[in-house]
Amino acid sequence: MSRSEISVGQLGDIGTDEFRAAAHRAVEWIGQYLDTIRDRPVLSQVAPGDVRRSLPTVPPEQGEALEAIIDDFERLVLPGITHWNHPRFFGYFGITGSTPGILAELLIAALNVNGMLWRTSPAATEVEEVACDWLRQAIGLPVGFSGVINDTASSSTLYALAAAREALPIGVRQHGMPAAHLRMYVSEEAHSSVEKAGIVLGVGQDNVVKISTDSAFRMDPDELEKAIARDRRAGHLPFAVVATVGTTSVTAVDPVPALARVCQAEKLWLHVDAAYGGAAAVLDSHRWVLAGCDQADSLVVNPHKWLFTPIDCSVLYCRHEDVLKSAFSLTPAYLKTPEADSVRNLMDYGASLGRRFRGLKLWFVLRAFGIEGARRRIAAHIEMAQELRRWIEADADFELLAPSPFSTVVFRHRSDAADNERIHDEVNRSGEALISHTDVRGVYALRIAIGNLRTTLDDVRATWELIRSISQSSLSA
Ligand SMILES: *Cc1c(COP(=O)(O)O)cnc(C)c1O
């Protein structure tokens, strides 16, 4: 290589002129995409392997123009996309990557900071602190809960339970797990991420104790107390309870005040999984969902679920920041900084060293909508879900299977599981809407979760009519 080739012009980044042209096109495309998203099938219609077969098996030897790559994004990648940003995406949880969030993601990538230490970008730490504290106030958690952003609730819960384990006076971090089994307690409706945290932490699935639920799918505090007493007699070491505010299947709200009393008496860490339901606490009408959570030791809420922030953004609130930090802080010589005692170094609060600047998108989203804007939108989602419940109730062929404290409705056609499965598959294959299914005490259930900012009551009505017409035309019953 000649000396003249070792220059930025020859070897540097793709030029900013080409970038600008492609970026303008991409932004135009995004606007058009969001404006016309209803025209697309919600569920991707490709078969397994289609996308992979459409792409070269070997990497390009020569670089290609950004324009050509965008062309192929539209032509080859998009058919394999299930449109989570679609207003008729009602599966799992309806979510929105909102325009302020999309904009922030672009800027986050441009800055490309790693927020591992305060000094590696003071603003990455401090904007995150401020945005998390705004959200804390918006959902009514008391002062003393400090927030840190992780990729997902799965990570947040894992880290919360690592802190719970650290709070035991037996030095697990240093010595490893003790001979006695650590035991943690969840309802039988809890999210699989809690059990997964038990796997990762070495607690073991056998020691993730599933407590039974009442007729509204809420953890039974009496059963919890009995299980703890039984475990102590057997020589086990109870250490944590995970309550759920808005379970994933039917969005039940565990009785956190009663569970908090048990945890206080038994000296157990209480972690609250409010990944979805926590957002509803911005509403006065739904403040009750976080009742008792001021007594929790930690709580997770996902702005990427019901707060319009592009995936990924999960806030872990902890009332004992020092314990979370002592669970994870490990500073090699080359990461030591003189200001470490007076600032927050984000690497101290989880397993990963590197940190994306996720606080920026939460800050953009909270500013662009305002808390009042978030309230009105979340209230509208809840109201649409209640309207859907009324339609289902009025139809003798269908039945509701659980209460809907939020914006999720769980129901079924009054025939067998196979018919309900057929409805689910036909709705999704139609591309008109996407719904999901769940198991409610052994019964196959259909599930509609409303959470997209573009969803209107017409979208909900059209989806309900589609379900009814499928049930009338194609079922054996
Ligand atoms: C969605 C959900 C999770 C998992 O969230 P991730 O961010 O995808 O890990 C955990 N708990 C509850 C209650 C959820 O609804």
CSV table of C-alpha atoms and ligand atoms in Angstrom, one decimal:
chain,number,residue,atom,x,y,z
A,1,MET,CA,0.0,0.0,0.0
A,2,SER,CA,1.4,3.3,-1.0
A,3,ARG,CA,1.7,6.1,1.4
A,4,SER,CA,-0.9,8.2,-0.4
A,5,GLU,CA,-3.5,5.5,0.1
A,6,ILE,CA,-3.1,5.6,3.8
A,7,SER,CA,-5.4,8.6,4.0
A,8,VAL,CA,-8.9,9.3,5.2
A,9,GLY,CA,-10.1,9.9,1.7
A,10,GLN,CA,-9.2,6.4,0.6
A,11,LEU,CA,-9.7,4.4,3.8
A,12,GLY,CA,-12.0,6.3,6.1
A,13,ASP,CA,-15.7,6.1,6.6
A,14,ILE,CA,-18.2,6.1,3.8
A,15,GLY,CA,-18.4,9.8,2.9
A,16,THR,CA,-20.9,12.1,4.6
A,17,ASP,CA,-22.2,13.3,1.2
A,18,GLU,CA,-23.3,9.8,0.4
A,19,PHE,CA,-24.6,9.4,3.9
A,20,ARG,CA,-26.7,12.6,3.7
A,21,ALA,CA,-28.3,11.5,0.4
A,22,ALA,CA,-29.1,8.0,1.8
A,23,ALA,CA,-30.2,9.3,5.2
A,24,HIS,CA,-32.6,11.8,3.6
A,25,ARG,CA,-34.0,8.9,1.6
A,26,ALA,CA,-34.2,6.8,4.7
A,27,VAL,CA,-36.1,9.5,6.6
A,28,GLU,CA,-38.5,10.0,3.8
A,29,TRP,CA,-39.0,6.3,3.7
A,30,ILE,CA,-39.7,6.1,7.4
A,31,GLY,CA,-42.3,8.9,7.1
A,32,GLN,CA,-43.9,7.1,4.2
A,33,TYR,CA,-43.7,3.8,6.0
A,34,LEU,CA,-45.5,5.1,9.0
A,35,ASP,CA,-48.1,6.9,6.9
A,36,THR,CA,-49.0,3.8,4.8
A,37,ILE,CA,-48.2,1.1,7.3
A,38,ARG,CA,-51.9,-0.1,7.3
A,39,ASP,CA,-51.4,-1.3,3.7
A,40,ARG,CA,-48.9,-3.9,4.8
A,41,PRO,CA,-49.7,-7.4,6.2
A,42,VAL,CA,-49.1,-7.3,9.9
A,43,LEU,CA,-47.6,-10.8,10.1
A,44,SER,CA,-44.8,-11.4,7.7
A,45,GLN,CA,-46.0,-13.9,5.0
A,46,VAL,CA,-42.6,-15.4,4.2
A,47,ALA,CA,-41.8,-19.1,4.8
A,48,PRO,CA,-38.8,-20.3,6.8
A,49,GLY,CA,-35.6,-19.8,4.8
A,50,ASP,CA,-37.1,-17.4,2.3
A,51,VAL,CA,-35.1,-14.3,3.5
A,52,ARG,CA,-31.9,-16.2,3.9
A,53,ARG,CA,-32.2,-17.7,0.4
A,54,SER,CA,-32.7,-14.3,-1.1
A,55,LEU,CA,-29.4,-13.1,0.2
A,56,PRO,CA,-25.9,-13.9,-1.1
A,57,THR,CA,-24.2,-16.6,0.9
A,58,VAL,CA,-20.8,-15.0,0.7
A,59,PRO,CA,-20.0,-11.4,1.8
A,60,PRO,CA,-19.4,-8.7,-0.8
A,61,GLU,CA,-15.7,-8.4,-1.7
A,62,GLN,CA,-16.2,-4.8,-2.8
A,63,GLY,CA,-18.1,-2.2,-0.9
A,64,GLU,CA,-21.6,-1.3,-2.2
A,65,ALA,CA,-23.4,2.0,-2.4
A,66,LEU,CA,-25.7,2.8,0.5
A,67,GLU,CA,-28.5,3.4,-2.1
A,68,ALA,CA,-28.2,-0.2,-3.3
A,69,ILE,CA,-28.3,-1.5,0.3
A,70,ILE,CA,-31.5,0.5,1.0
A,71,ASP,CA,-33.0,-0.9,-2.2
A,72,ASP,CA,-32.3,-4.4,-1.0
A,73,PHE,CA,-33.6,-3.5,2.5
A,74,GLU,CA,-37.0,-2.6,0.8
A,75,ARG,CA,-36.9,-5.5,-1.7
A,76,LEU,CA,-35.5,-8.4,0.4
A,77,VAL,CA,-35.7,-7.6,4.1
A,78,LEU,CA,-39.1,-5.9,4.4
A,79,PRO,CA,-41.1,-8.9,3.2
A,80,GLY,CA,-39.6,-10.8,6.2
A,81,ILE,CA,-40.7,-8.1,8.7
A,82,THR,CA,-43.7,-8.6,11.0
A,83,HIS,CA,-44.8,-5.0,11.6
A,84,TRP,CA,-44.7,-4.4,15.3
A,85,ASN,CA,-45.4,-0.7,14.6
A,86,HIS,CA,-48.6,-1.6,12.8
A,87,PRO,CA,-51.8,-0.3,14.4
A,88,ARG,CA,-53.4,-3.7,14.2
A,89,PHE,CA,-50.5,-5.4,15.9
A,90,PHE,CA,-52.3,-6.8,19.0
A,91,GLY,CA,-50.1,-9.7,19.8
A,92,TYR,CA,-47.9,-10.2,22.9
A,93,PHE,CA,-48.0,-6.5,23.9
A,94,GLY,CA,-48.9,-3.8,21.4
A,95,ILE,CA,-45.9,-1.3,21.3
A,96,THR,CA,-44.8,1.8,19.5
A,97,GLY,CA,-41.4,2.9,18.3
A,98,SER,CA,-42.6,6.6,18.2
A,99,THR,CA,-41.2,9.2,15.9
A,100,PRO,CA,-39.3,11.0,18.7
A,101,GLY,CA,-37.8,7.7,19.7
A,102,ILE,CA,-36.8,6.9,16.1
A,103,LEU,CA,-35.1,10.3,15.9
A,104,ALA,CA,-33.3,9.8,19.1
A,105,GLU,CA,-32.0,6.3,18.0
A,106,LEU,CA,-30.5,8.0,14.9
A,107,LEU,CA,-28.7,10.5,17.1
A,108,ILE,CA,-27.6,7.8,19.6
A,109,ALA,CA,-25.9,5.9,16.7
A,110,ALA,CA,-24.2,9.1,15.5
A,111,LEU,CA,-22.7,9.9,18.9
A,112,ASN,CA,-21.8,6.2,19.4
A,113,VAL,CA,-20.9,6.8,23.0
A,114,ASN,CA,-20.2,4.0,25.4
A,115,GLY,CA,-21.6,5.1,28.8
A,116,MET,CA,-19.7,2.7,30.9
A,117,LEU,CA,-18.1,5.4,33.0
A,118,TRP,CA,-19.3,8.8,33.9
A,119,ARG,CA,-16.3,10.4,32.1
A,120,THR,CA,-16.8,8.3,28.9
A,121,SER,CA,-19.8,10.6,28.4
A,122,PRO,CA,-21.1,12.5,31.4
A,123,ALA,CA,-24.3,13.3,29.6
A,124,ALA,CA,-25.0,9.6,28.9
A,125,THR,CA,-25.1,9.0,32.6
A,126,GLU,CA,-26.8,12.2,33.7
A,127,VAL,CA,-29.5,12.3,31.0
A,128,GLU,CA,-30.3,8.7,31.9
A,129,GLU,CA,-30.5,9.6,35.6
A,130,VAL,CA,-32.8,12.6,34.8
A,131,ALA,CA,-35.1,10.6,32.4
A,132,CYS,CA,-35.4,7.7,34.8
A,133,ASP,CA,-36.3,10.2,37.6
A,134,TRP,CA,-38.9,11.9,35.5
A,135,LEU,CA,-40.5,8.5,34.8
A,136,ARG,CA,-40.3,7.7,38.5
A,137,GLN,CA,-42.3,10.8,39.3
A,138,ALA,CA,-44.7,10.1,36.5
A,139,ILE,CA,-45.7,6.7,37.9
A,140,GLY,CA,-45.7,7.9,41.5
A,141,LEU,CA,-42.8,6.0,43.0
A,142,PRO,CA,-41.3,7.8,46.0
A,143,VAL,CA,-37.9,9.5,46.2
A,144,GLY,CA,-35.3,6.9,47.0
A,145,PHE,CA,-35.9,4.7,44.0
A,146,SER,CA,-33.1,5.3,41.6
A,147,GLY,CA,-33.4,4.1,38.0
A,148,VAL,CA,-30.9,2.6,35.7
A,149,ILE,CA,-31.7,1.5,32.1
A,150,ASN,CA,-31.1,-2.0,30.8
A,151,ASP,CA,-31.9,-3.6,27.5
A,152,THR,CA,-34.8,-5.7,28.7
A,153,ALA,CA,-36.9,-6.6,31.7
A,154,SER,CA,-35.2,-9.9,31.6
A,155,SER,CA,-31.9,-8.2,32.4
A,156,SER,CA,-33.5,-5.8,34.9
A,157,THR,CA,-35.0,-8.7,36.8
A,158,LEU,CA,-31.8,-10.7,36.7
A,159,TYR,CA,-29.9,-7.8,38.1
A,160,ALA,CA,-32.5,-7.1,40.8
A,161,LEU,CA,-32.3,-10.7,41.9
A,162,ALA,CA,-28.5,-10.6,41.9
A,163,ALA,CA,-28.9,-7.6,44.3
A,164,ALA,CA,-31.3,-9.6,46.4
A,165,ARG,CA,-28.8,-12.4,46.6
A,166,GLU,CA,-26.1,-9.9,47.5
A,167,ALA,CA,-28.2,-8.6,50.3
A,168,LEU,CA,-27.9,-12.0,52.1
A,169,PRO,CA,-25.1,-11.8,54.7
A,170,ILE,CA,-23.3,-14.8,53.3
A,171,GLY,CA,-21.0,-13.4,50.6
A,172,VAL,CA,-22.3,-15.3,47.6
A,173,ARG,CA,-20.5,-13.0,45.3
A,174,GLN,CA,-17.2,-13.9,46.9
A,175,HIS,CA,-17.7,-17.5,47.9
A,176,GLY,CA,-20.3,-18.8,45.5
A,177,MET,CA,-23.6,-20.4,46.4
A,178,PRO,CA,-24.0,-21.9,49.9
A,179,ALA,CA,-24.9,-25.6,50.6
A,180,ALA,CA,-28.4,-24.6,51.5
A,181,HIS,CA,-30.8,-23.9,48.6
A,182,LEU,CA,-31.6,-20.3,48.0
A,183,ARG,CA,-35.4,-20.1,47.4
A,184,MET,CA,-37.3,-17.4,45.6
A,185,TYR,CA,-41.1,-17.1,45.2
A,186,VAL,CA,-43.2,-16.1,42.2
A,187,SER,CA,-46.8,-16.6,41.2
A,188,GLU,CA,-47.6,-19.4,38.8
A,189,GLU,CA,-48.5,-16.6,36.3
A,190,ALA,CA,-45.0,-14.9,36.5
A,191,HIS,CA,-43.0,-14.2,33.4
A,192,SER,CA,-40.5,-16.9,32.3
A,193,SER,CA,-37.7,-14.3,32.7
A,194,VAL,CA,-37.9,-14.6,36.4
A,195,GLU,CA,-37.3,-18.4,36.3
A,196,LYS,CA,-34.6,-17.7,33.8
A,197,ALA,CA,-32.9,-15.4,36.2
A,198,GLY,CA,-33.0,-18.3,38.7
A,199,ILE,CA,-31.3,-20.4,36.2
A,200,VAL,CA,-28.6,-17.9,35.5
A,201,LEU,CA,-28.0,-17.0,39.1
A,202,GLY,CA,-27.5,-20.7,40.0
A,203,VAL,CA,-30.6,-20.8,42.2
A,204,GLY,CA,-32.0,-23.6,40.0
A,205,GLN,CA,-35.5,-24.0,38.6
A,206,ASP,CA,-36.4,-26.4,41.5
A,207,ASN,CA,-35.9,-23.4,43.9
A,208,VAL,CA,-38.1,-21.0,42.0
A,209,VAL,CA,-41.2,-21.7,44.0
A,210,LYS,CA,-44.5,-21.1,42.1
A,211,ILE,CA,-47.2,-19.8,44.4
A,212,SER,CA,-50.8,-20.5,43.4
A,213,THR,CA,-53.2,-17.7,42.4
A,214,ASP,CA,-56.8,-16.7,43.2
A,215,SER,CA,-59.7,-16.5,40.8
A,216,ALA,CA,-58.3,-13.3,39.4
A,217,PHE,CA,-54.9,-14.8,38.8
A,218,ARG,CA,-53.2,-13.0,41.7
A,219,MET,CA,-50.6,-14.5,43.9
A,220,ASP,CA,-52.1,-15.8,47.2
A,221,PRO,CA,-50.2,-14.2,50.1
A,222,ASP,CA,-51.3,-17.0,52.6
A,223,GLU,CA,-49.8,-19.6,50.3
A,224,LEU,CA,-46.6,-17.6,50.1
A,225,GLU,CA,-46.3,-17.4,53.9
A,226,LYS,CA,-46.9,-21.2,54.1
A,227,ALA,CA,-44.3,-21.9,51.5
A,228,ILE,CA,-41.7,-19.8,53.2
A,229,ALA,CA,-42.3,-21.4,56.6
A,230,ARG,CA,-42.1,-24.9,55.0
A,231,ASP,CA,-38.9,-24.0,53.3
A,232,ARG,CA,-37.3,-22.6,56.4
A,233,ARG,CA,-38.2,-25.8,58.3
A,234,ALA,CA,-36.5,-27.8,55.5
A,235,GLY,CA,-33.3,-25.8,55.9
A,236,HIS,CA,-33.7,-23.8,52.7
A,237,LEU,CA,-32.7,-20.1,52.5
A,238,PRO,CA,-35.6,-17.9,51.2
A,239,PHE,CA,-34.2,-14.7,49.7
A,240,ALA,CA,-36.7,-13.0,47.3
A,241,VAL,CA,-40.2,-12.6,46.2
A,242,VAL,CA,-41.1,-11.4,42.7
A,243,ALA,CA,-44.6,-9.8,42.4
A,244,THR,CA,-46.1,-9.0,39.0
A,245,VAL,CA,-48.1,-5.9,38.2
A,246,GLY,CA,-49.6,-6.9,34.9
A,247,THR,CA,-48.8,-10.5,34.2
A,248,THR,CA,-47.9,-11.4,30.7
A,249,SER,CA,-50.7,-13.9,30.0
A,250,VAL,CA,-53.8,-12.1,31.5
A,251,THR,CA,-52.3,-8.9,33.0
A,252,ALA,CA,-53.2,-9.7,36.6
A,253,VAL,CA,-52.0,-7.5,39.4
A,254,ASP,CA,-50.5,-9.3,42.4
A,255,PRO,CA,-51.5,-8.0,45.9
A,256,VAL,CA,-48.3,-6.1,46.4
A,257,PRO,CA,-49.2,-4.5,49.8
A,258,ALA,CA,-49.9,-7.9,51.3
A,259,LEU,CA,-46.8,-9.4,49.7
A,260,ALA,CA,-44.7,-6.5,51.0
A,261,ARG,CA,-45.9,-7.2,54.5
A,262,VAL,CA,-44.8,-10.8,54.2
A,263,CYS,CA,-41.4,-9.7,52.8
A,264,GLN,CA,-40.9,-7.2,55.6
A,265,ALA,CA,-41.7,-9.8,58.3
A,266,GLU,CA,-39.5,-12.5,56.6
A,267,LYS,CA,-36.8,-10.1,55.6
A,268,LEU,CA,-37.0,-11.0,51.9
A,269,TRP,CA,-36.2,-8.8,48.9
A,270,LEU,CA,-39.3,-7.8,47.1
A,271,HIS,CA,-38.9,-7.2,43.3
A,272,VAL,CA,-41.9,-6.0,41.3
A,273,ASP,CA,-42.2,-6.9,37.6
A,274,ALA,CA,-44.2,-4.1,36.2
A,275,ALA,CA,-42.7,-4.4,32.7
A,276,TYR,CA,-46.0,-3.7,31.0
A,277,GLY,CA,-48.4,-2.6,33.7
A,278,GLY,CA,-46.2,0.0,35.4
A,279,ALA,CA,-46.9,2.5,32.6
A,280,ALA,CA,-50.6,2.7,33.5
A,281,ALA,CA,-49.7,4.2,36.8
A,282,VAL,CA,-49.3,7.6,35.0
A,283,LEU,CA,-53.1,7.7,35.2
A,284,ASP,CA,-54.8,8.7,38.4
A,285,SER,CA,-57.4,6.0,37.7
A,286,HIS,CA,-54.6,3.4,37.7
A,287,ARG,CA,-52.3,4.7,40.5
A,288,TRP,CA,-53.6,1.7,42.5
A,289,VAL,CA,-51.7,-0.8,40.3
A,290,LEU,CA,-48.5,0.3,42.0
A,291,ALA,CA,-50.0,0.4,45.5
A,292,GLY,CA,-47.5,-1.1,48.0
A,293,CYS,CA,-44.6,-0.8,45.5
A,294,ASP,CA,-43.2,2.0,47.7
A,295,GLN,CA,-42.3,-0.9,50.0
A,296,ALA,CA,-40.6,-2.9,47.2
A,297,ASP,CA,-36.8,-3.2,47.1
A,298,SER,CA,-36.8,-3.0,43.3
A,299,LEU,CA,-39.2,-2.6,40.4
A,300,VAL,CA,-38.9,-2.9,36.6
A,301,VAL,CA,-40.9,-1.0,34.0
A,302,ASN,CA,-40.3,-1.1,30.3
A,303,PRO,CA,-40.7,2.1,28.4
A,304,HIS,CA,-40.3,-0.1,25.3
A,305,LYS,CA,-43.6,-1.8,26.1
A,306,TRP,CA,-46.3,0.8,26.8
A,307,LEU,CA,-44.3,4.1,26.8
A,308,PHE,CA,-43.6,4.6,23.1
A,309,THR,CA,-39.9,4.1,23.3
A,310,PRO,CA,-38.2,2.0,20.6
A,311,ILE,CA,-37.0,-1.4,21.8
A,312,ASP,CA,-34.7,-1.7,23.8
A,313,CYS,CA,-35.4,0.3,27.0
A,314,SER,CA,-36.1,-1.2,30.4
A,315,VAL,CA,-35.8,0.8,33.6
A,316,LEU,CA,-34.8,-0.9,36.8
A,317,TYR,CA,-35.7,1.1,39.9
A,318,CYS,CA,-33.9,0.1,43.1
A,319,ARG,CA,-34.3,1.5,46.6
A,320,HIS,CA,-30.8,0.2,47.6
A,321,GLU,CA,-28.6,1.5,44.9
A,322,ASP,CA,-25.6,0.6,47.1
A,323,VAL,CA,-26.6,-3.1,47.2
A,324,LEU,CA,-27.1,-3.3,43.4
A,325,LYS,CA,-23.7,-1.7,43.0
A,326,SER,CA,-22.0,-4.0,45.5
A,327,ALA,CA,-23.5,-7.0,43.5
A,328,PHE,CA,-21.8,-5.8,40.3
A,329,SER,CA,-19.0,-3.3,40.9
A,330,LEU,CA,-15.6,-4.7,39.8
A,331,THR,CA,-13.2,-2.1,38.6
A,332,PRO,CA,-9.9,-3.1,36.9
A,333,ALA,CA,-7.0,-0.6,37.1
A,334,TYR,CA,-7.6,0.8,33.7
A,335,LEU,CA,-11.2,1.8,34.5
A,336,LYS,CA,-10.4,3.5,37.8
A,337,THR,CA,-11.2,7.2,37.8
A,338,PRO,CA,-10.7,9.9,40.5
A,339,GLU,CA,-14.3,11.0,40.4
A,340,ALA,CA,-15.7,7.5,41.0
A,341,ASP,CA,-17.0,8.3,44.5
A,342,SER,CA,-18.9,11.4,43.4
A,343,VAL,CA,-20.5,10.2,40.2
A,344,ARG,CA,-22.3,7.2,38.9
A,345,ASN,CA,-20.5,4.8,36.7
A,346,LEU,CA,-23.1,2.8,34.8
A,347,MET,CA,-20.9,-0.2,34.5
A,348,ASP,CA,-21.3,-0.8,38.2
A,349,TYR,CA,-25.0,-1.7,37.9
A,350,GLY,CA,-25.1,-4.7,35.7
A,351,ALA,CA,-23.2,-7.5,34.0
A,352,SER,CA,-22.2,-5.6,30.9
A,353,LEU,CA,-19.4,-3.1,30.8
A,354,GLY,CA,-20.6,-1.2,27.8
A,355,ARG,CA,-23.8,0.8,27.7
A,356,ARG,CA,-25.8,2.4,24.9
A,357,PHE,CA,-27.0,5.9,25.4
A,358,ARG,CA,-30.6,4.7,25.9
A,359,GLY,CA,-31.4,7.5,28.2
A,360,LEU,CA,-31.6,9.9,25.3
A,361,LYS,CA,-34.5,8.2,23.6
A,362,LEU,CA,-36.5,8.0,26.9
A,363,TRP,CA,-35.7,11.7,27.3
A,364,PHE,CA,-36.9,12.5,23.8
A,365,VAL,CA,-40.1,10.5,24.2
A,366,LEU,CA,-41.0,12.0,27.6
A,367,ARG,CA,-40.4,15.5,26.3
A,368,ALA,CA,-42.2,15.0,23.0
A,369,PHE,CA,-45.4,13.6,24.5
A,370,GLY,CA,-45.3,15.1,28.0
A,371,ILE,CA,-46.7,13.1,30.9
A,372,GLU,CA,-50.2,14.5,30.1
A,373,GLY,CA,-49.8,13.3,26.5
A,374,ALA,CA,-48.8,9.8,27.7
A,375,ARG,CA,-51.8,9.8,30.1
A,376,ARG,CA,-54.2,10.6,27.3
A,377,ARG,CA,-52.8,7.9,25.0
A,378,ILE,CA,-52.6,5.2,27.6
A,379,ALA,CA,-56.2,6.1,28.8
A,380,ALA,CA,-57.4,5.7,25.2
A,381,HIS,CA,-55.8,2.3,24.9
A,382,ILE,CA,-57.5,1.2,28.1
A,383,GLU,CA,-60.8,2.6,26.9
A,384,MET,CA,-60.6,0.7,23.6
A,385,ALA,CA,-59.9,-2.5,25.4
A,386,GLN,CA,-63.0,-2.0,27.7
A,387,GLU,CA,-65.1,-1.3,24.5
A,388,LEU,CA,-63.8,-4.6,23.0
A,389,ARG,CA,-64.8,-6.4,26.3
A,390,ARG,CA,-68.4,-5.0,25.9
A,391,TRP,CA,-68.6,-6.4,22.3
A,392,ILE,CA,-67.3,-9.8,23.4
A,393,GLU,CA,-69.7,-9.8,26.3
A,394,ALA,CA,-72.6,-9.1,24.0
A,395,ASP,CA,-71.8,-12.0,21.8
A,396,ALA,CA,-73.1,-15.3,23.0
A,397,ASP,CA,-70.6,-17.3,21.0
A,398,PHE,CA,-67.7,-15.8,22.9
A,399,GLU,CA,-66.6,-15.5,26.5
A,400,LEU,CA,-64.1,-13.4,28.4
A,401,LEU,CA,-61.6,-15.4,30.4
A,402,ALA,CA,-60.0,-12.8,32.7
A,403,PRO,CA,-60.5,-9.3,34.0
A,404,SER,CA,-58.8,-6.5,32.0
A,405,PRO,CA,-57.3,-4.0,34.4
A,406,PHE,CA,-55.1,-2.6,31.5
A,407,SER,CA,-55.5,-2.7,27.8
A,408,THR,CA,-55.3,-6.5,27.2
A,409,VAL,CA,-58.4,-8.7,26.6
A,410,VAL,CA,-58.3,-12.4,27.0
A,411,PHE,CA,-61.2,-14.4,25.6
A,412,ARG,CA,-62.3,-17.4,23.5
A,413,HIS,CA,-64.9,-18.7,21.2
A,414,ARG,CA,-67.2,-21.1,23.1
A,415,SER,CA,-66.1,-24.1,21.2
A,416,ASP,CA,-63.0,-26.2,21.5
A,417,ALA,CA,-59.3,-25.4,21.6
A,418,ALA,CA,-58.8,-26.5,18.0
A,419,ASP,CA,-61.4,-24.0,16.8
A,420,ASN,CA,-59.8,-21.2,18.8
A,421,GLU,CA,-56.4,-22.1,17.4
A,422,ARG,CA,-57.9,-22.0,13.9
A,423,ILE,CA,-59.3,-18.5,14.6
A,424,HIS,CA,-55.9,-17.4,15.8
A,425,ASP,CA,-54.1,-18.8,12.8
A,426,GLU,CA,-56.5,-17.4,10.2
A,427,VAL,CA,-56.5,-13.9,11.7
A,428,ASN,CA,-52.7,-13.8,11.6
A,429,ARG,CA,-52.4,-15.5,8.2
A,430,SER,CA,-54.9,-12.9,6.7
A,431,GLY,CA,-52.3,-10.1,7.4
A,432,GLU,CA,-55.2,-7.9,8.5
A,433,ALA,CA,-54.3,-8.0,12.2
A,434,LEU,CA,-52.1,-9.9,14.5
A,435,ILE,CA,-53.3,-11.4,17.7
A,436,SER,CA,-51.7,-13.9,20.1
A,437,HIS,CA,-52.9,-16.7,22.3
A,438,THR,CA,-52.3,-17.9,25.8
A,439,ASP,CA,-53.2,-20.7,28.2
A,440,VAL,CA,-55.7,-19.8,30.9
A,441,ARG,CA,-55.7,-22.6,33.5
A,442,GLY,CA,-55.5,-25.1,30.7
A,443,VAL,CA,-57.9,-23.4,28.3
A,444,TYR,CA,-56.7,-22.1,24.9
A,445,ALA,CA,-57.4,-18.4,24.9
A,446,LEU,CA,-57.2,-15.6,22.3
A,447,ARG,CA,-55.5,-12.4,23.4
A,448,ILE,CA,-55.7,-8.8,22.1
A,449,ALA,CA,-53.3,-6.3,23.7
A,450,ILE,CA,-53.7,-2.6,22.6
A,451,GLY,CA,-50.7,-0.4,22.9
A,452,ASN,CA,-49.8,1.2,19.5
A,453,LEU,CA,-50.2,4.9,19.1
A,454,ARG,CA,-51.8,4.6,15.7
A,455,THR,CA,-54.5,2.1,16.8
A,456,THR,CA,-58.0,3.5,16.5
A,457,LEU,CA,-61.3,2.0,17.7
A,458,ASP,CA,-61.9,1.2,14.0
A,459,ASP,CA,-58.8,-1.0,14.0
A,460,VAL,CA,-60.1,-2.8,17.1
A,461,ARG,CA,-63.6,-3.2,15.6
A,462,ALA,CA,-62.3,-4.5,12.3
A,463,THR,CA,-60.2,-7.1,14.1
A,464,TRP,CA,-63.2,-8.2,16.2
A,465,GLU,CA,-65.4,-8.4,13.1
A,466,LEU,CA,-62.7,-10.5,11.4
A,467,ILE,CA,-62.6,-12.9,14.3
A,468,ARG,CA,-66.4,-13.2,14.3
A,469,SER,CA,-66.6,-13.8,10.6
A,470,ILE,CA,-63.8,-16.4,10.7
A,471,SER,CA,-65.7,-18.1,13.6
A,472,GLN,CA,-68.9,-18.1,11.6
A,473,SER,CA,-67.5,-19.2,8.3
A,474,SER,CA,-65.0,-21.9,9.1
A,475,LEU,CA,-65.7,-23.5,12.4
A,476,SER,CA,-67.2,-26.9,12.7
A,477,ALA,CA,-69.4,-25.9,15.6
B,1,LIG,C1,-42.7,-8.5,28.5
B,1,LIG,C2,-42.5,-8.9,29.9
B,1,LIG,C3,-41.3,-9.3,30.4
B,1,LIG,C4,-40.1,-9.5,29.5
B,1,LIG,O1,-39.7,-8.3,28.9
B,1,LIG,P1,-38.3,-8.2,28.1
B,1,LIG,O2,-38.0,-6.7,28.2
B,1,LIG,O3,-38.6,-8.7,26.7
B,1,LIG,O4,-37.3,-9.0,28.8
B,1,LIG,C5,-41.1,-9.6,31.7
B,1,LIG,N1,-42.2,-9.5,32.5
B,1,LIG,C6,-43.4,-9.1,32.1
B,1,LIG,C7,-44.5,-9.0,33.1
B,1,LIG,C8,-43.6,-8.8,30.8
B,1,LIG,O5,-44.8,-8.4,30.4
